[in-house]
Amino acid sequence: MGKAFRIAAGILGWAALILQYALVLTGTLGADSFTRTINFFSFNTIVTNILAALALTLPIMAPQSALGQFFSKPTVRTAITAYMIIVMGVVYLILRHLTKFEGWDLVADVILHYVMPVLFVIDWLFLVPKQTLKLSDTLRWLAYPIVYLAWTFIHGAYSGFYPYPFLNNNELGIARVLLNEAGLIVIFLVLGFILVTGGRMLDRQLEPGRD
């Protein structure tokens, strides 16, 4: 049952990513297809959903491969769970009123920002062992958001493209952007703490005999 769930969720995730990329290629994210592609992969939503789709499919398709084993690790899957929750939270709390989508744009938006995060959280809740998680893991999980924020800052300074208004250095200034980035890091650390402690407690309740 768990394998079927992951296959179905993975297919949905990849389909939504392909749909979103096709829409971007015909949209206005850049003057040419190369620029549109770079801008497409500059969205945290896209990169995080790619990580989630890989985590859902690679351990099934190539379980003995290095990447398959990497994405099978509870700490990696928990980190991606945190990233996906951030994706959904930021869009719901900050961004959902800024743009009105219709048609296929709405379909891609809903799947990537809401459906996939929920599916990945369900996967984490019921299919991922969590007793081996450690609070120190949350510090290692910061590597991805820090690299992403650094890329956004550097790429934005060079191209003028910022995927999210709260990271727009041109409009907000570097001090405000750095403050926003620091706030996101703090939120992520708190979320990581909740997932580690809550996950271990949940595992003990679901499997009382497990060490």
mmCIF file with all atom_site columns, C-alpha atoms in Angstrom:
data_model
loop_
_atom_site.group_PDB
_atom_site.id
_atom_site.type_symbol
_atom_site.label_atom_id
_atom_site.label_alt_id
_atom_site.label_comp_id
_atom_site.label_asym_id
_atom_site.label_entity_id
_atom_site.label_seq_id
_atom_site.pdbx_PDB_ins_code
_atom_site.Cartn_x
_atom_site.Cartn_y
_atom_site.Cartn_z
_atom_site.occupancy
_atom_site.B_iso_or_equiv
_atom_site.pdbx_formal_charge
_atom_site.auth_seq_id
_atom_site.auth_comp_id
_atom_site.auth_asym_id
_atom_site.auth_atom_id
_atom_site.pdbx_PDB_model_num
ATOM 1   C CA . MET A 1 1   ? 0.000  0.000  0.000   1.00 0.00 ? 1   MET A CA 1
ATOM 2   C CA . GLY A 1 2   ? 2.811  2.401  0.887   1.00 0.00 ? 2   GLY A CA 1
ATOM 3   C CA . LYS A 1 3   ? 4.623  1.655  -2.368  1.00 0.00 ? 3   LYS A CA 1
ATOM 4   C CA . ALA A 1 4   ? 1.473  2.298  -4.410  1.00 0.00 ? 4   ALA A CA 1
ATOM 5   C CA . PHE A 1 5   ? 0.901  5.561  -2.560  1.00 0.00 ? 5   PHE A CA 1
ATOM 6   C CA . ARG A 1 6   ? 4.426  6.754  -3.308  1.00 0.00 ? 6   ARG A CA 1
ATOM 7   C CA . ILE A 1 7   ? 4.223  5.778  -6.965  1.00 0.00 ? 7   ILE A CA 1
ATOM 8   C CA . ALA A 1 8   ? 0.926  7.630  -7.408  1.00 0.00 ? 8   ALA A CA 1
ATOM 9   C CA . ALA A 1 9   ? 2.167  10.707 -5.528  1.00 0.00 ? 9   ALA A CA 1
ATOM 10  C CA . GLY A 1 10  ? 5.439  10.680 -7.448  1.00 0.00 ? 10  GLY A CA 1
ATOM 11  C CA . ILE A 1 11  ? 3.696  10.487 -10.811 1.00 0.00 ? 11  ILE A CA 1
ATOM 12  C CA . LEU A 1 12  ? 1.442  13.377 -9.815  1.00 0.00 ? 12  LEU A CA 1
ATOM 13  C CA . GLY A 1 13  ? 4.440  15.425 -8.693  1.00 0.00 ? 13  GLY A CA 1
ATOM 14  C CA . TRP A 1 14  ? 6.413  14.879 -11.892 1.00 0.00 ? 14  TRP A CA 1
ATOM 15  C CA . ALA A 1 15  ? 3.328  15.566 -14.023 1.00 0.00 ? 15  ALA A CA 1
ATOM 16  C CA . ALA A 1 16  ? 2.710  18.863 -12.233 1.00 0.00 ? 16  ALA A CA 1
ATOM 17  C CA . LEU A 1 17  ? 6.355  19.902 -12.640 1.00 0.00 ? 17  LEU A CA 1
ATOM 18  C CA . ILE A 1 18  ? 6.294  19.116 -16.360 1.00 0.00 ? 18  ILE A CA 1
ATOM 19  C CA . LEU A 1 19  ? 3.015  21.001 -16.745 1.00 0.00 ? 19  LEU A CA 1
ATOM 20  C CA . GLN A 1 20  ? 4.392  24.010 -14.889 1.00 0.00 ? 20  GLN A CA 1
ATOM 21  C CA . TYR A 1 21  ? 7.556  24.031 -16.994 1.00 0.00 ? 21  TYR A CA 1
ATOM 22  C CA . ALA A 1 22  ? 5.521  23.870 -20.212 1.00 0.00 ? 22  ALA A CA 1
ATOM 23  C CA . LEU A 1 23  ? 3.453  26.822 -19.016 1.00 0.00 ? 23  LEU A CA 1
ATOM 24  C CA . VAL A 1 24  ? 6.621  28.763 -18.149 1.00 0.00 ? 24  VAL A CA 1
ATOM 25  C CA . LEU A 1 25  ? 8.062  28.223 -21.612 1.00 0.00 ? 25  LEU A CA 1
ATOM 26  C CA . THR A 1 26  ? 5.015  29.949 -23.074 1.00 0.00 ? 26  THR A CA 1
ATOM 27  C CA . GLY A 1 27  ? 4.837  32.610 -20.361 1.00 0.00 ? 27  GLY A CA 1
ATOM 28  C CA . THR A 1 28  ? 6.716  35.774 -19.450 1.00 0.00 ? 28  THR A CA 1
ATOM 29  C CA . LEU A 1 29  ? 9.420  34.682 -17.000 1.00 0.00 ? 29  LEU A CA 1
ATOM 30  C CA . GLY A 1 30  ? 12.151 35.661 -19.439 1.00 0.00 ? 30  GLY A CA 1
ATOM 31  C CA . ALA A 1 31  ? 12.877 36.882 -22.922 1.00 0.00 ? 31  ALA A CA 1
ATOM 32  C CA . ASP A 1 32  ? 13.961 33.469 -24.212 1.00 0.00 ? 32  ASP A CA 1
ATOM 33  C CA . SER A 1 33  ? 13.602 29.804 -23.301 1.00 0.00 ? 33  SER A CA 1
ATOM 34  C CA . PHE A 1 34  ? 17.008 29.666 -21.603 1.00 0.00 ? 34  PHE A CA 1
ATOM 35  C CA . THR A 1 35  ? 16.207 32.614 -19.332 1.00 0.00 ? 35  THR A CA 1
ATOM 36  C CA . ARG A 1 36  ? 12.757 31.205 -18.612 1.00 0.00 ? 36  ARG A CA 1
ATOM 37  C CA . THR A 1 37  ? 14.322 27.875 -17.668 1.00 0.00 ? 37  THR A CA 1
ATOM 38  C CA . ILE A 1 38  ? 16.819 29.488 -15.295 1.00 0.00 ? 38  ILE A CA 1
ATOM 39  C CA . ASN A 1 39  ? 14.031 31.530 -13.703 1.00 0.00 ? 39  ASN A CA 1
ATOM 40  C CA . PHE A 1 40  ? 11.842 28.430 -13.464 1.00 0.00 ? 40  PHE A CA 1
ATOM 41  C CA . PHE A 1 41  ? 14.478 26.610 -11.439 1.00 0.00 ? 41  PHE A CA 1
ATOM 42  C CA . SER A 1 42  ? 14.949 29.704 -9.276  1.00 0.00 ? 42  SER A CA 1
ATOM 43  C CA . PHE A 1 43  ? 11.616 29.138 -7.541  1.00 0.00 ? 43  PHE A CA 1
ATOM 44  C CA . ASN A 1 44  ? 11.857 27.367 -4.197  1.00 0.00 ? 44  ASN A CA 1
ATOM 45  C CA . THR A 1 45  ? 8.547  25.673 -4.985  1.00 0.00 ? 45  THR A CA 1
ATOM 46  C CA . ILE A 1 46  ? 10.019 24.036 -8.077  1.00 0.00 ? 46  ILE A CA 1
ATOM 47  C CA . VAL A 1 47  ? 13.292 22.868 -6.552  1.00 0.00 ? 47  VAL A CA 1
ATOM 48  C CA . THR A 1 48  ? 11.574 21.561 -3.432  1.00 0.00 ? 48  THR A CA 1
ATOM 49  C CA . ASN A 1 49  ? 8.950  19.695 -5.433  1.00 0.00 ? 49  ASN A CA 1
ATOM 50  C CA . ILE A 1 50  ? 11.728 18.136 -7.507  1.00 0.00 ? 50  ILE A CA 1
ATOM 51  C CA . LEU A 1 51  ? 13.338 16.901 -4.289  1.00 0.00 ? 51  LEU A CA 1
ATOM 52  C CA . ALA A 1 52  ? 9.985  15.518 -3.146  1.00 0.00 ? 52  ALA A CA 1
ATOM 53  C CA . ALA A 1 53  ? 9.345  13.787 -6.481  1.00 0.00 ? 53  ALA A CA 1
ATOM 54  C CA . LEU A 1 54  ? 12.819 12.248 -6.395  1.00 0.00 ? 54  LEU A CA 1
ATOM 55  C CA . ALA A 1 55  ? 12.245 11.048 -2.835  1.00 0.00 ? 55  ALA A CA 1
ATOM 56  C CA . LEU A 1 56  ? 8.955  9.450  -3.846  1.00 0.00 ? 56  LEU A CA 1
ATOM 57  C CA . THR A 1 57  ? 10.243 7.681  -6.952  1.00 0.00 ? 57  THR A CA 1
ATOM 58  C CA . LEU A 1 58  ? 13.990 6.963  -6.763  1.00 0.00 ? 58  LEU A CA 1
ATOM 59  C CA . PRO A 1 59  ? 13.894 4.600  -3.734  1.00 0.00 ? 59  PRO A CA 1
ATOM 60  C CA . ILE A 1 60  ? 11.363 2.505  -5.696  1.00 0.00 ? 60  ILE A CA 1
ATOM 61  C CA . MET A 1 61  ? 12.895 2.730  -9.164  1.00 0.00 ? 61  MET A CA 1
ATOM 62  C CA . ALA A 1 62  ? 16.545 2.434  -8.094  1.00 0.00 ? 62  ALA A CA 1
ATOM 63  C CA . PRO A 1 63  ? 16.618 1.280  -4.451  1.00 0.00 ? 63  PRO A CA 1
ATOM 64  C CA . GLN A 1 64  ? 20.264 0.164  -4.554  1.00 0.00 ? 64  GLN A CA 1
ATOM 65  C CA . SER A 1 65  ? 21.599 3.320  -6.191  1.00 0.00 ? 65  SER A CA 1
ATOM 66  C CA . ALA A 1 66  ? 23.384 5.957  -4.154  1.00 0.00 ? 66  ALA A CA 1
ATOM 67  C CA . LEU A 1 67  ? 20.578 8.466  -4.741  1.00 0.00 ? 67  LEU A CA 1
ATOM 68  C CA . GLY A 1 68  ? 17.901 5.871  -4.032  1.00 0.00 ? 68  GLY A CA 1
ATOM 69  C CA . GLN A 1 69  ? 19.488 5.094  -0.677  1.00 0.00 ? 69  GLN A CA 1
ATOM 70  C CA . PHE A 1 70  ? 20.065 8.772  0.043   1.00 0.00 ? 70  PHE A CA 1
ATOM 71  C CA . PHE A 1 71  ? 16.402 9.667  -0.473  1.00 0.00 ? 71  PHE A CA 1
ATOM 72  C CA . SER A 1 72  ? 15.369 6.669  1.645   1.00 0.00 ? 72  SER A CA 1
ATOM 73  C CA . LYS A 1 73  ? 17.050 8.064  4.755   1.00 0.00 ? 73  LYS A CA 1
ATOM 74  C CA . PRO A 1 74  ? 14.563 9.231  7.413   1.00 0.00 ? 74  PRO A CA 1
ATOM 75  C CA . THR A 1 75  ? 16.579 12.399 8.037   1.00 0.00 ? 75  THR A CA 1
ATOM 76  C CA . VAL A 1 76  ? 16.502 13.310 4.326   1.00 0.00 ? 76  VAL A CA 1
ATOM 77  C CA . ARG A 1 77  ? 12.784 12.633 4.012   1.00 0.00 ? 77  ARG A CA 1
ATOM 78  C CA . THR A 1 78  ? 12.090 14.649 7.150   1.00 0.00 ? 78  THR A CA 1
ATOM 79  C CA . ALA A 1 79  ? 14.122 17.555 5.809   1.00 0.00 ? 79  ALA A CA 1
ATOM 80  C CA . ILE A 1 80  ? 12.121 17.498 2.574   1.00 0.00 ? 80  ILE A CA 1
ATOM 81  C CA . THR A 1 81  ? 8.931  17.370 4.628   1.00 0.00 ? 81  THR A CA 1
ATOM 82  C CA . ALA A 1 82  ? 9.998  20.576 6.344   1.00 0.00 ? 82  ALA A CA 1
ATOM 83  C CA . TYR A 1 83  ? 10.838 22.186 3.005   1.00 0.00 ? 83  TYR A CA 1
ATOM 84  C CA . MET A 1 84  ? 7.429  21.226 1.590   1.00 0.00 ? 84  MET A CA 1
ATOM 85  C CA . ILE A 1 85  ? 5.598  22.612 4.626   1.00 0.00 ? 85  ILE A CA 1
ATOM 86  C CA . ILE A 1 86  ? 7.460  25.890 4.141   1.00 0.00 ? 86  ILE A CA 1
ATOM 87  C CA . VAL A 1 87  ? 6.420  25.915 0.471   1.00 0.00 ? 87  VAL A CA 1
ATOM 88  C CA . MET A 1 88  ? 2.762  25.547 1.381   1.00 0.00 ? 88  MET A CA 1
ATOM 89  C CA . GLY A 1 89  ? 2.923  27.917 4.338   1.00 0.00 ? 89  GLY A CA 1
ATOM 90  C CA . VAL A 1 90  ? 4.617  30.769 2.482   1.00 0.00 ? 90  VAL A CA 1
ATOM 91  C CA . VAL A 1 91  ? 2.189  30.564 -0.416  1.00 0.00 ? 91  VAL A CA 1
ATOM 92  C CA . TYR A 1 92  ? -0.898 30.313 1.772   1.00 0.00 ? 92  TYR A CA 1
ATOM 93  C CA . LEU A 1 93  ? 0.081  33.011 4.257   1.00 0.00 ? 93  LEU A CA 1
ATOM 94  C CA . ILE A 1 94  ? 1.936  35.470 2.028   1.00 0.00 ? 94  ILE A CA 1
ATOM 95  C CA . LEU A 1 95  ? 1.581  34.917 -1.701  1.00 0.00 ? 95  LEU A CA 1
ATOM 96  C CA . ARG A 1 96  ? -1.854 33.511 -2.503  1.00 0.00 ? 96  ARG A CA 1
ATOM 97  C CA . HIS A 1 97  ? -3.523 36.925 -2.791  1.00 0.00 ? 97  HIS A CA 1
ATOM 98  C CA . LEU A 1 98  ? -0.890 38.374 -5.139  1.00 0.00 ? 98  LEU A CA 1
ATOM 99  C CA . THR A 1 99  ? -1.692 36.342 -8.246  1.00 0.00 ? 99  THR A CA 1
ATOM 100 C CA . LYS A 1 100 ? -4.942 34.937 -9.603  1.00 0.00 ? 100 LYS A CA 1
ATOM 101 C CA . PHE A 1 101 ? -4.460 31.779 -11.648 1.00 0.00 ? 101 PHE A CA 1
ATOM 102 C CA . GLU A 1 102 ? -6.873 30.206 -14.095 1.00 0.00 ? 102 GLU A CA 1
ATOM 103 C CA . GLY A 1 103 ? -7.004 27.041 -16.178 1.00 0.00 ? 103 GLY A CA 1
ATOM 104 C CA . TRP A 1 104 ? -3.887 24.898 -16.270 1.00 0.00 ? 104 TRP A CA 1
ATOM 105 C CA . ASP A 1 105 ? -1.926 27.524 -14.339 1.00 0.00 ? 105 ASP A CA 1
ATOM 106 C CA . LEU A 1 106 ? -4.355 27.031 -11.464 1.00 0.00 ? 106 LEU A CA 1
ATOM 107 C CA . VAL A 1 107 ? -4.054 23.244 -11.706 1.00 0.00 ? 107 VAL A CA 1
ATOM 108 C CA . ALA A 1 108 ? -0.250 23.348 -11.526 1.00 0.00 ? 108 ALA A CA 1
ATOM 109 C CA . ASP A 1 109 ? -0.340 25.927 -8.734  1.00 0.00 ? 109 ASP A CA 1
ATOM 110 C CA . VAL A 1 110 ? -2.699 23.902 -6.542  1.00 0.00 ? 110 VAL A CA 1
ATOM 111 C CA . ILE A 1 111 ? -0.842 20.625 -7.028  1.00 0.00 ? 111 ILE A CA 1
ATOM 112 C CA . LEU A 1 112 ? 2.650  22.010 -6.399  1.00 0.00 ? 112 LEU A CA 1
ATOM 113 C CA . HIS A 1 113 ? 1.756  24.333 -3.518  1.00 0.00 ? 113 HIS A CA 1
ATOM 114 C CA . TYR A 1 114 ? -0.926 22.377 -1.687  1.00 0.00 ? 114 TYR A CA 1
ATOM 115 C CA . VAL A 1 115 ? -1.516 18.819 -2.884  1.00 0.00 ? 115 VAL A CA 1
ATOM 116 C CA . MET A 1 116 ? 2.103  17.650 -3.016  1.00 0.00 ? 116 MET A CA 1
ATOM 117 C CA . PRO A 1 117 ? 3.042  19.114 0.395   1.00 0.00 ? 117 PRO A CA 1
ATOM 118 C CA . VAL A 1 118 ? 0.031  17.383 1.963   1.00 0.00 ? 118 VAL A CA 1
ATOM 119 C CA . LEU A 1 119 ? 0.846  14.071 0.252   1.00 0.00 ? 119 LEU A CA 1
ATOM 120 C CA . PHE A 1 120 ? 4.473  14.263 1.356   1.00 0.00 ? 120 PHE A CA 1
ATOM 121 C CA . VAL A 1 121 ? 3.465  14.996 4.938   1.00 0.00 ? 121 VAL A CA 1
ATOM 122 C CA . ILE A 1 122 ? 1.139  11.967 4.855   1.00 0.00 ? 122 ILE A CA 1
ATOM 123 C CA . ASP A 1 123 ? 4.016  9.866  3.547   1.00 0.00 ? 123 ASP A CA 1
ATOM 124 C CA . TRP A 1 124 ? 6.238  11.143 6.367   1.00 0.00 ? 124 TRP A CA 1
ATOM 125 C CA . LEU A 1 125 ? 3.617  10.549 9.047   1.00 0.00 ? 125 LEU A CA 1
ATOM 126 C CA . PHE A 1 126 ? 2.856  6.944  8.181   1.00 0.00 ? 126 PHE A CA 1
ATOM 127 C CA . LEU A 1 127 ? 5.708  5.538  6.086   1.00 0.00 ? 127 LEU A CA 1
ATOM 128 C CA . VAL A 1 128 ? 8.915  7.060  7.458   1.00 0.00 ? 128 VAL A CA 1
ATOM 129 C CA . PRO A 1 129 ? 10.579 5.715  10.645  1.00 0.00 ? 129 PRO A CA 1
ATOM 130 C CA . LYS A 1 130 ? 11.444 8.651  12.865  1.00 0.00 ? 130 LYS A CA 1
ATOM 131 C CA . GLN A 1 131 ? 13.130 7.242  15.972  1.00 0.00 ? 131 GLN A CA 1
ATOM 132 C CA . THR A 1 132 ? 16.627 7.873  14.586  1.00 0.00 ? 132 THR A CA 1
ATOM 133 C CA . LEU A 1 133 ? 16.015 11.597 14.055  1.00 0.00 ? 133 LEU A CA 1
ATOM 134 C CA . LYS A 1 134 ? 18.203 13.949 16.092  1.00 0.00 ? 134 LYS A CA 1
ATOM 135 C CA . LEU A 1 135 ? 17.849 17.637 16.865  1.00 0.00 ? 135 LEU A CA 1
ATOM 136 C CA . SER A 1 136 ? 21.314 18.186 15.405  1.00 0.00 ? 136 SER A CA 1
ATOM 137 C CA . ASP A 1 137 ? 19.877 17.055 12.047  1.00 0.00 ? 137 ASP A CA 1
ATOM 138 C CA . THR A 1 138 ? 18.028 20.355 11.761  1.00 0.00 ? 138 THR A CA 1
ATOM 139 C CA . LEU A 1 139 ? 21.319 22.237 11.455  1.00 0.00 ? 139 LEU A CA 1
ATOM 140 C CA . ARG A 1 140 ? 22.374 20.092 8.500   1.00 0.00 ? 140 ARG A CA 1
ATOM 141 C CA . TRP A 1 141 ? 18.965 20.633 6.905   1.00 0.00 ? 141 TRP A CA 1
ATOM 142 C CA . LEU A 1 142 ? 19.765 24.344 6.753   1.00 0.00 ? 142 LEU A CA 1
ATOM 143 C CA . ALA A 1 143 ? 22.224 23.723 3.913   1.00 0.00 ? 143 ALA A CA 1
ATOM 144 C CA . TYR A 1 144 ? 19.464 23.689 1.299   1.00 0.00 ? 144 TYR A CA 1
ATOM 145 C CA . PRO A 1 145 ? 17.631 26.901 2.309   1.00 0.00 ? 145 PRO A CA 1
ATOM 146 C CA . ILE A 1 146 ? 20.928 28.752 2.804   1.00 0.00 ? 146 ILE A CA 1
ATOM 147 C CA . VAL A 1 147 ? 22.198 27.726 -0.644  1.00 0.00 ? 147 VAL A CA 1
ATOM 148 C CA . TYR A 1 148 ? 18.830 28.617 -2.160  1.00 0.00 ? 148 TYR A CA 1
ATOM 149 C CA . LEU A 1 149 ? 18.749 32.053 -0.538  1.00 0.00 ? 149 LEU A CA 1
ATOM 150 C CA . ALA A 1 150 ? 22.332 32.711 -1.613  1.00 0.00 ? 150 ALA A CA 1
ATOM 151 C CA . TRP A 1 151 ? 21.476 31.739 -5.200  1.00 0.00 ? 151 TRP A CA 1
ATOM 152 C CA . THR A 1 152 ? 18.407 33.983 -5.141  1.00 0.00 ? 152 THR A CA 1
ATOM 153 C CA . PHE A 1 153 ? 20.469 36.921 -3.927  1.00 0.00 ? 153 PHE A CA 1
ATOM 154 C CA . ILE A 1 154 ? 23.299 36.403 -6.446  1.00 0.00 ? 154 ILE A CA 1
ATOM 155 C CA . HIS A 1 155 ? 21.082 35.574 -9.399  1.00 0.00 ? 155 HIS A CA 1
ATOM 156 C CA . GLY A 1 156 ? 18.761 38.463 -8.600  1.00 0.00 ? 156 GLY A CA 1
ATOM 157 C CA . ALA A 1 157 ? 21.625 40.922 -8.387  1.00 0.00 ? 157 ALA A CA 1
ATOM 158 C CA . TYR A 1 158 ? 22.867 39.791 -11.785 1.00 0.00 ? 158 TYR A CA 1
ATOM 159 C CA . SER A 1 159 ? 19.557 39.364 -13.637 1.00 0.00 ? 159 SER A CA 1
ATOM 160 C CA . GLY A 1 160 ? 17.108 41.537 -11.715 1.00 0.00 ? 160 GLY A CA 1
ATOM 161 C CA . PHE A 1 161 ? 14.777 38.526 -11.330 1.00 0.00 ? 161 PHE A CA 1
ATOM 162 C CA . TYR A 1 162 ? 13.509 37.693 -7.853  1.00 0.00 ? 162 TYR A CA 1
ATOM 163 C CA . PRO A 1 163 ? 11.004 34.829 -7.571  1.00 0.00 ? 163 PRO A CA 1
ATOM 164 C CA . TYR A 1 164 ? 9.353  36.184 -4.410  1.00 0.00 ? 164 TYR A CA 1
ATOM 165 C CA . PRO A 1 165 ? 8.583  39.790 -3.433  1.00 0.00 ? 165 PRO A CA 1
ATOM 166 C CA . PHE A 1 166 ? 9.908  39.390 0.127   1.00 0.00 ? 166 PHE A CA 1
ATOM 167 C CA . LEU A 1 167 ? 13.340 38.539 -1.328  1.00 0.00 ? 167 LEU A CA 1
ATOM 168 C CA . ASN A 1 168 ? 13.420 41.402 -3.850  1.00 0.00 ? 168 ASN A CA 1
ATOM 169 C CA . ASN A 1 169 ? 16.561 43.313 -3.013  1.00 0.00 ? 169 ASN A CA 1
ATOM 170 C CA . ASN A 1 170 ? 15.837 45.991 -5.626  1.00 0.00 ? 170 ASN A CA 1
ATOM 171 C CA . GLU A 1 171 ? 12.550 46.993 -4.001  1.00 0.00 ? 171 GLU A CA 1
ATOM 172 C CA . LEU A 1 172 ? 13.144 46.232 -0.323  1.00 0.00 ? 172 LEU A CA 1
ATOM 173 C CA . GLY A 1 173 ? 16.853 46.865 0.099   1.00 0.00 ? 173 GLY A CA 1
ATOM 174 C CA . ILE A 1 174 ? 19.482 44.476 1.361   1.00 0.00 ? 174 ILE A CA 1
ATOM 175 C CA . ALA A 1 175 ? 18.788 45.091 5.071   1.00 0.00 ? 175 ALA A CA 1
ATOM 176 C CA . ARG A 1 176 ? 15.112 44.143 4.783   1.00 0.00 ? 176 ARG A CA 1
ATOM 177 C CA . VAL A 1 177 ? 15.847 41.146 2.573   1.00 0.00 ? 177 VAL A CA 1
ATOM 178 C CA . LEU A 1 178 ? 18.475 39.840 4.992   1.00 0.00 ? 178 LEU A CA 1
ATOM 179 C CA . LEU A 1 179 ? 15.980 40.271 7.833   1.00 0.00 ? 179 LEU A CA 1
ATOM 180 C CA . ASN A 1 180 ? 13.379 38.321 5.869   1.00 0.00 ? 180 ASN A CA 1
ATOM 181 C CA . GLU A 1 181 ? 15.911 35.590 5.133   1.00 0.00 ? 181 GLU A CA 1
ATOM 182 C CA . ALA A 1 182 ? 16.874 35.389 8.808   1.00 0.00 ? 182 ALA A CA 1
ATOM 183 C CA . GLY A 1 183 ? 13.202 35.085 9.711   1.00 0.00 ? 183 GLY A CA 1
ATOM 184 C CA . LEU A 1 184 ? 12.770 32.198 7.292   1.00 0.00 ? 184 LEU A CA 1
ATOM 185 C CA . ILE A 1 185 ? 15.791 30.421 8.775   1.00 0.00 ? 185 ILE A CA 1
ATOM 186 C CA . VAL A 1 186 ? 14.388 30.802 12.293  1.00 0.00 ? 186 VAL A CA 1
ATOM 187 C CA . ILE A 1 187 ? 11.001 29.496 11.186  1.00 0.00 ? 187 ILE A CA 1
ATOM 188 C CA . PHE A 1 188 ? 12.693 26.544 9.542   1.00 0.00 ? 188 PHE A CA 1
ATOM 189 C CA . LEU A 1 189 ? 14.672 25.724 12.706  1.00 0.00 ? 189 LEU A CA 1
ATOM 190 C CA . VAL A 1 190 ? 11.505 25.806 14.797  1.00 0.00 ? 190 VAL A CA 1
ATOM 191 C CA . LEU A 1 191 ? 9.715  23.602 12.291  1.00 0.00 ? 191 LEU A CA 1
ATOM 192 C CA . GLY A 1 192 ? 12.637 21.180 12.268  1.00 0.00 ? 192 GLY A CA 1
ATOM 193 C CA . PHE A 1 193 ? 12.523 20.960 16.070  1.00 0.00 ? 193 PHE A CA 1
ATOM 194 C CA . ILE A 1 194 ? 8.790  20.210 15.929  1.00 0.00 ? 194 ILE A CA 1
ATOM 195 C CA . LEU A 1 195 ? 9.229  17.506 13.292  1.00 0.00 ? 195 LEU A CA 1
ATOM 196 C CA . VAL A 1 196 ? 12.081 15.773 15.124  1.00 0.00 ? 196 VAL A CA 1
ATOM 197 C CA . THR A 1 197 ? 10.514 15.788 18.579  1.00 0.00 ? 197 THR A CA 1
ATOM 198 C CA . GLY A 1 198 ? 6.971  15.236 17.359  1.00 0.00 ? 198 GLY A CA 1
ATOM 199 C CA . GLY A 1 199 ? 8.062  12.548 14.921  1.00 0.00 ? 199 GLY A CA 1
ATOM 200 C CA . ARG A 1 200 ? 9.838  10.528 17.591  1.00 0.00 ? 200 ARG A CA 1
ATOM 201 C CA . MET A 1 201 ? 6.826  10.806 19.897  1.00 0.00 ? 201 MET A CA 1
ATOM 202 C CA . LEU A 1 202 ? 4.501  9.733  17.093  1.00 0.00 ? 202 LEU A CA 1
ATOM 203 C CA . ASP A 1 203 ? 6.623  6.697  16.285  1.00 0.00 ? 203 ASP A CA 1
ATOM 204 C CA . ARG A 1 204 ? 6.580  5.610  19.915  1.00 0.00 ? 204 ARG A CA 1
ATOM 205 C CA . GLN A 1 205 ? 2.782  5.818  19.917  1.00 0.00 ? 205 GLN A CA 1
ATOM 206 C CA . LEU A 1 206 ? 2.331  3.986  16.618  1.00 0.00 ? 206 LEU A CA 1
ATOM 207 C CA . GLU A 1 207 ? 4.914  1.318  17.427  1.00 0.00 ? 207 GLU A CA 1
ATOM 208 C CA . PRO A 1 208 ? 5.173  0.990  21.237  1.00 0.00 ? 208 PRO A CA 1
ATOM 209 C CA . GLY A 1 209 ? 7.510  -1.964 20.992  1.00 0.00 ? 209 GLY A CA 1
ATOM 210 C CA . ARG A 1 210 ? 10.020 -0.170 18.819  1.00 0.00 ? 210 ARG A CA 1
ATOM 211 C CA . ASP A 1 211 ? 13.302 0.981  20.373  1.00 0.00 ? 211 ASP A CA 1
#
